């Protein structure tokens, strides 16, 4: 999926992030490289929001963890 993002260029309007194998919210250590997601988005000039998405219900704590995961990935991508 991230390779497809590289081909989209500046055509992106909105981005959702989640684990594509488990269809769950992003979590640290879930096997996905969310920092790479942010590096690609930055390289392509995307300045919009990135939403977390899950195919199943989640708790407030799950949502907090996903937000922290994506924030850490964004910070790591800036280095």
Tab-separated table of C-alpha atoms in Angstrom:
chain	number	residue	atom	x	y	z
A	1	UNK	CA	0.000	0.000	0.000
A	2	UNK	CA	2.784	2.490	0.736
A	3	UNK	CA	4.252	1.943	-2.730
A	4	UNK	CA	0.928	3.050	-4.197
A	5	UNK	CA	1.141	6.233	-2.139
A	6	UNK	CA	4.442	7.071	-3.776
A	7	UNK	CA	2.735	6.996	-7.179
A	8	UNK	CA	-0.164	9.252	-6.127
A	9	UNK	CA	1.944	12.362	-5.946
A	10	UNK	CA	0.020	15.525	-5.170
A	11	UNK	CA	-3.368	13.967	-5.911
A	12	UNK	CA	-4.051	13.027	-2.288
A	13	UNK	CA	-6.879	14.794	-0.521
A	14	UNK	CA	-7.261	12.738	2.664
A	15	UNK	CA	-5.303	9.852	4.199
A	16	UNK	CA	-6.387	7.108	6.591
A	17	UNK	CA	-3.795	5.008	8.414
A	18	UNK	CA	-4.343	1.594	9.911
A	19	UNK	CA	-2.815	-1.840	9.951
A	20	UNK	CA	-3.679	-3.358	6.549
A	21	UNK	CA	-3.270	-6.963	7.720
A	22	UNK	CA	-5.420	-6.820	10.840
A	23	UNK	CA	-7.616	-3.849	9.812
A	24	UNK	CA	-7.042	-2.339	13.251
A	25	UNK	CA	-5.877	1.032	14.517
A	26	UNK	CA	-2.169	1.805	14.271
A	27	UNK	CA	-0.144	0.528	17.231
A	28	UNK	CA	3.537	0.681	17.965
A	29	UNK	CA	5.123	-2.646	17.142
A	30	UNK	CA	2.288	-3.863	14.892
A	31	UNK	CA	4.664	-4.438	11.983
A	32	UNK	CA	3.795	-1.355	9.943
A	33	UNK	CA	6.248	1.438	9.166
A	34	UNK	CA	4.139	4.509	9.907
A	35	UNK	CA	7.229	6.749	9.842
A	36	UNK	CA	7.670	5.732	6.205
A	37	UNK	CA	4.066	6.768	5.580
A	38	UNK	CA	4.830	10.259	6.885
A	39	UNK	CA	8.117	10.456	4.969
A	40	UNK	CA	6.299	9.644	1.723
A	41	UNK	CA	3.527	12.138	2.462
A	42	UNK	CA	6.045	14.869	3.258
A	43	UNK	CA	8.091	14.089	0.155
A	44	UNK	CA	4.947	14.326	-1.980
A	45	UNK	CA	3.984	17.669	-0.468
A	46	UNK	CA	0.929	16.406	1.405
A	47	UNK	CA	0.033	18.803	4.218
A	48	UNK	CA	-3.396	17.430	5.133
A	49	UNK	CA	-4.554	15.365	8.036
A	50	UNK	CA	-3.982	11.674	8.610
A	51	UNK	CA	-6.840	9.832	10.261
A	52	UNK	CA	-6.629	6.509	12.068
A	53	UNK	CA	-9.063	3.861	10.886
A	54	UNK	CA	-10.197	0.456	12.132
A	55	UNK	CA	-12.626	-2.110	10.769
A	56	UNK	CA	-13.700	-3.028	14.295
A	57	UNK	CA	-14.877	-1.155	17.344
A	58	UNK	CA	-12.234	0.366	19.563
A	59	UNK	CA	-11.996	1.915	22.973
A	60	UNK	CA	-10.940	5.428	23.888
A	61	UNK	CA	-7.642	3.939	25.066
A	62	UNK	CA	-7.169	2.242	21.664
A	63	UNK	CA	-7.732	5.607	19.982
A	64	UNK	CA	-5.232	7.320	22.289
A	65	UNK	CA	-2.657	4.642	21.526
A	66	UNK	CA	-3.223	5.064	17.782
A	67	UNK	CA	-2.839	8.833	18.069
A	68	UNK	CA	0.380	8.453	20.054
A	69	UNK	CA	1.669	5.937	17.501
A	70	UNK	CA	0.999	8.277	14.587
A	71	UNK	CA	2.435	11.297	16.404
A	72	UNK	CA	5.644	9.371	17.173
A	73	UNK	CA	5.848	8.205	13.553
A	74	UNK	CA	5.401	11.762	12.280
A	75	UNK	CA	8.172	12.976	14.595
A	76	UNK	CA	10.472	10.123	13.520
A	77	UNK	CA	9.858	11.009	9.872
A	78	UNK	CA	11.046	14.564	10.468
A	79	UNK	CA	14.490	13.424	11.615
